[in-house]
Coordinates of C-alpha atoms in Angstrom, one line a residue:
V1 CA -4.0 1.7 27.7
R2 CA -0.8 -0.3 27.5
V3 CA -1.4 -1.0 23.8
F4 CA -1.7 2.7 23.0
E5 CA 1.5 3.4 25.0
I6 CA 3.4 0.9 22.8
L7 CA 1.9 2.3 19.6
D8 CA 3.0 5.8 20.6
L9 CA 6.6 4.8 21.1
E10 CA 9.1 6.5 18.8
P11 CA 11.6 4.2 17.1
D12 CA 15.2 4.7 18.1
I13 CA 16.4 4.6 14.5
Q14 CA 14.9 7.4 12.4
D15 CA 15.7 9.4 9.3
R16 CA 18.3 12.2 9.8
P17 CA 17.3 15.7 8.6
G18 CA 18.0 15.9 4.9
A19 CA 18.3 12.1 4.4
Q20 CA 18.7 11.1 0.8
V21 CA 16.7 8.6 -1.2
L22 CA 18.7 5.6 -2.3
G23 CA 18.4 4.8 -6.0
G24 CA 19.8 1.7 -7.6
V25 CA 22.9 -0.2 -6.3
R26 CA 25.6 0.3 -8.9
E27 CA 28.8 -0.3 -6.9
G28 CA 27.9 -2.4 -3.8
L29 CA 28.3 -2.5 -0.1
V30 CA 31.3 -1.5 2.1
F31 CA 31.7 -2.2 5.8
K32 CA 34.4 0.0 7.3
N33 CA 35.7 -0.7 10.8
V34 CA 32.2 -1.9 11.9
S35 CA 31.7 -2.9 15.5
F36 CA 28.5 -3.7 17.4
R37 CA 27.6 -4.5 21.0
Y38 CA 24.5 -5.5 23.0
D39 CA 24.9 -3.5 26.2
R40 CA 28.5 -4.3 27.2
N41 CA 28.9 -7.4 25.1
W42 CA 30.8 -6.9 21.9
V43 CA 29.3 -9.1 19.1
L44 CA 31.3 -7.7 16.1
R45 CA 34.7 -6.0 16.2
D46 CA 36.3 -4.1 13.4
I47 CA 34.6 -5.7 10.4
N48 CA 36.0 -4.6 7.1
L49 CA 34.7 -6.0 3.8
A50 CA 33.4 -5.0 0.4
V51 CA 30.6 -6.7 -1.6
R52 CA 30.5 -5.6 -5.2
A53 CA 27.2 -5.1 -7.0
G54 CA 26.0 -8.5 -8.2
E55 CA 28.4 -10.4 -6.0
V56 CA 27.5 -13.2 -3.6
L57 CA 29.1 -13.2 -0.1
A58 CA 28.9 -16.3 2.1
I59 CA 29.0 -15.7 5.9
V60 CA 29.7 -18.9 7.7
G61 CA 30.1 -19.6 11.4
T62 CA 28.8 -21.2 14.5
S63 CA 25.5 -20.2 16.2
G64 CA 25.9 -17.0 18.2
G65 CA 28.8 -15.8 16.2
G66 CA 27.1 -12.6 15.0
K67 CA 26.2 -13.6 11.5
T68 CA 22.6 -12.4 11.7
T69 CA 23.6 -9.3 13.6
L70 CA 26.0 -8.4 10.8
V71 CA 23.4 -8.5 8.1
N72 CA 20.8 -6.8 10.3
L73 CA 23.0 -3.7 10.2
V74 CA 22.4 -3.4 6.5
P75 CA 18.6 -2.5 6.6
R76 CA 19.4 -0.7 9.9
F77 CA 17.4 -3.0 12.1
Y78 CA 20.3 -2.2 14.4
E79 CA 22.7 0.7 14.3
A80 CA 26.5 0.0 14.2
T81 CA 28.1 1.0 17.5
E82 CA 31.3 2.0 15.7
G83 CA 32.3 2.4 12.1
E84 CA 30.0 2.7 9.1
I85 CA 28.4 0.9 6.2
R86 CA 28.1 2.5 2.8
I87 CA 26.1 1.7 -0.3
D88 CA 27.6 3.2 -3.5
G89 CA 29.7 5.5 -1.2
Q90 CA 26.7 6.8 0.8
P91 CA 26.6 6.1 4.5
L92 CA 23.5 4.3 5.5
K93 CA 22.7 6.9 8.1
D94 CA 22.4 9.5 5.3
L95 CA 19.7 7.5 3.5
T96 CA 16.0 7.4 4.2
L97 CA 14.9 4.2 6.0
A98 CA 12.0 3.7 3.5
S99 CA 14.3 3.9 0.4
L100 CA 17.0 1.7 2.0
R101 CA 14.6 -1.1 3.1
S102 CA 12.8 -1.0 -0.3
R103 CA 16.1 -2.0 -1.9
I104 CA 16.6 -5.0 0.3
G105 CA 14.9 -8.4 0.0
I106 CA 15.1 -10.8 3.0
V107 CA 14.5 -14.6 3.1
T108 CA 15.0 -16.2 6.5
Q109 CA 14.7 -19.6 8.2
Q110 CA 11.5 -18.4 9.9
T111 CA 9.1 -17.4 7.2
I112 CA 6.6 -14.6 8.0
L113 CA 3.2 -15.5 6.5
F114 CA -0.3 -14.3 7.3
N115 CA -3.7 -15.9 7.7
D116 CA -4.7 -14.7 4.2
T117 CA -4.6 -15.8 0.6
V118 CA -1.5 -17.0 -1.3
W119 CA -2.1 -14.0 -3.5
N120 CA -1.9 -11.5 -0.7
N121 CA 1.0 -13.2 1.0
I122 CA 3.1 -12.9 -2.2
R123 CA 2.0 -9.3 -2.8
Y124 CA 2.8 -8.3 0.8
G125 CA 5.1 -5.3 0.5
S126 CA 4.5 -4.9 -3.3
P127 CA 0.8 -4.0 -3.5
D128 CA 1.3 -2.2 -6.8
K129 CA 2.2 -5.4 -8.6
G130 CA -0.4 -7.0 -10.9
E131 CA -1.6 -10.5 -11.5
Q132 CA 0.9 -11.4 -14.3
E133 CA 3.8 -10.2 -12.2
V134 CA 2.6 -12.3 -9.2
R135 CA 2.3 -15.4 -11.3
Q136 CA 5.7 -14.9 -12.9
A137 CA 7.2 -14.6 -9.4
A138 CA 5.5 -17.8 -8.3
Q139 CA 6.8 -19.6 -11.4
A140 CA 10.3 -18.4 -10.8
A141 CA 10.1 -19.6 -7.2
F142 CA 8.9 -23.0 -8.4
A143 CA 5.7 -22.4 -6.4
A144 CA 3.2 -22.3 -9.3
D145 CA 2.6 -26.1 -9.4
F146 CA 1.7 -26.6 -5.8
I147 CA -0.4 -23.4 -5.8
D148 CA -2.5 -24.7 -8.7
R149 CA -3.2 -27.8 -6.6
L150 CA -4.6 -25.9 -3.7
P151 CA -8.4 -25.8 -3.3
E152 CA -8.8 -22.2 -4.3
K153 CA -5.4 -21.8 -6.0
M154 CA -4.1 -18.2 -5.5
D155 CA -7.2 -17.4 -3.4
T156 CA -6.6 -20.2 -0.9
I157 CA -6.3 -19.1 2.8
I158 CA -3.0 -20.6 4.0
G159 CA -3.6 -20.1 7.8
E160 CA -1.5 -18.4 10.4
Q161 CA 2.2 -18.6 9.5
G162 CA 1.2 -20.7 6.5
V163 CA 0.2 -23.6 8.8
R164 CA -1.7 -25.3 5.9
L165 CA 1.5 -25.5 3.8
S166 CA 4.6 -27.7 4.1
G167 CA 7.9 -26.1 5.1
G168 CA 9.2 -26.1 1.6
E169 CA 6.0 -24.6 0.2
R170 CA 6.1 -21.8 2.9
Q171 CA 9.7 -21.0 1.9
R172 CA 8.8 -20.8 -1.8
I173 CA 6.0 -18.4 -1.0
S174 CA 8.6 -16.3 0.8
I175 CA 11.0 -16.5 -2.1
A176 CA 8.2 -15.5 -4.6
R177 CA 7.5 -12.4 -2.4
A178 CA 11.2 -11.5 -2.6
L179 CA 11.2 -12.0 -6.4
L180 CA 8.2 -9.8 -6.7
K181 CA 9.9 -7.1 -4.7
D182 CA 12.8 -7.2 -7.1
A183 CA 15.3 -5.5 -4.7
P184 CA 18.9 -5.2 -5.8
I185 CA 20.3 -6.4 -2.4
L186 CA 19.3 -9.8 -1.0
I187 CA 19.8 -11.3 2.5
L188 CA 19.4 -15.1 2.9
D189 CA 19.6 -16.1 6.6
E190 CA 19.8 -19.9 6.7
A191 CA 16.9 -20.1 4.3
T192 CA 17.1 -23.9 3.9
S193 CA 18.3 -25.0 7.3
S194 CA 14.9 -26.3 8.6
L195 CA 14.0 -28.3 5.5
D196 CA 14.3 -32.0 4.6
S197 CA 16.6 -32.9 1.7
D198 CA 13.8 -33.1 -0.9
S199 CA 12.3 -29.7 0.0
E200 CA 15.8 -28.2 0.3
A201 CA 16.6 -29.1 -3.3
E202 CA 13.4 -27.5 -4.6
V203 CA 14.0 -24.3 -2.5
Q204 CA 17.6 -24.2 -3.6
R205 CA 16.5 -24.0 -7.3
A206 CA 14.2 -21.1 -6.4
L207 CA 17.0 -19.4 -4.5
E208 CA 19.2 -19.6 -7.6
N209 CA 16.6 -17.7 -9.6
L210 CA 16.3 -15.1 -6.8
M211 CA 20.0 -14.5 -6.4
R212 CA 20.7 -14.0 -10.1
G213 CA 22.1 -10.5 -10.7
R214 CA 21.6 -9.4 -7.1
T215 CA 24.1 -8.3 -4.4
T216 CA 23.6 -11.2 -2.0
L217 CA 24.6 -11.9 1.6
V218 CA 24.2 -15.6 2.4
I219 CA 24.3 -16.9 6.0
A220 CA 25.0 -20.6 6.8
H221 CA 26.4 -22.7 9.5

């Protein structure tokens, strides 16, 4: 019974009546007097910044400083307590959630992978993409070589959270997924922080391909 109660919950953040569909990103992102708090604790106060289309913004700070909270406001995982964020002059609250989130690719320190094939993990979120596009994404993510060495190649089951892969391999699968999505806005949340130096170098090359031409928010300590 409890499971059905949870499934029936309505999300707090929903589309407004008359919400518009977001097209491409031609101008970029603007944060205007943005503040956010959890309960009574202010995490962000009066953030004002602009990120032009195709520009890379680095967000650097100590743990607990609000870096991840800031970028989580862009796909509206949280709603700003005060102020507003605009894309190409349109307030995020006036856009449909589906169109907004379809324009954002996210690669985090904690990769989200499923007990399924490499193929399905890369295509997750982009089920309309074909074999050639998946292979091109894997190549651009420098994942094609290790995939070809797997027992069943693209059809290899990688285990829950990709347990049968190394940390660097898991991250490159995640990058291939983001490349396949081909979203104009990219969020990188400490995407290499849990890797050793050799794996980090390989993942960094893949990230350079992913960031090219995209409006990118990069979080680092």
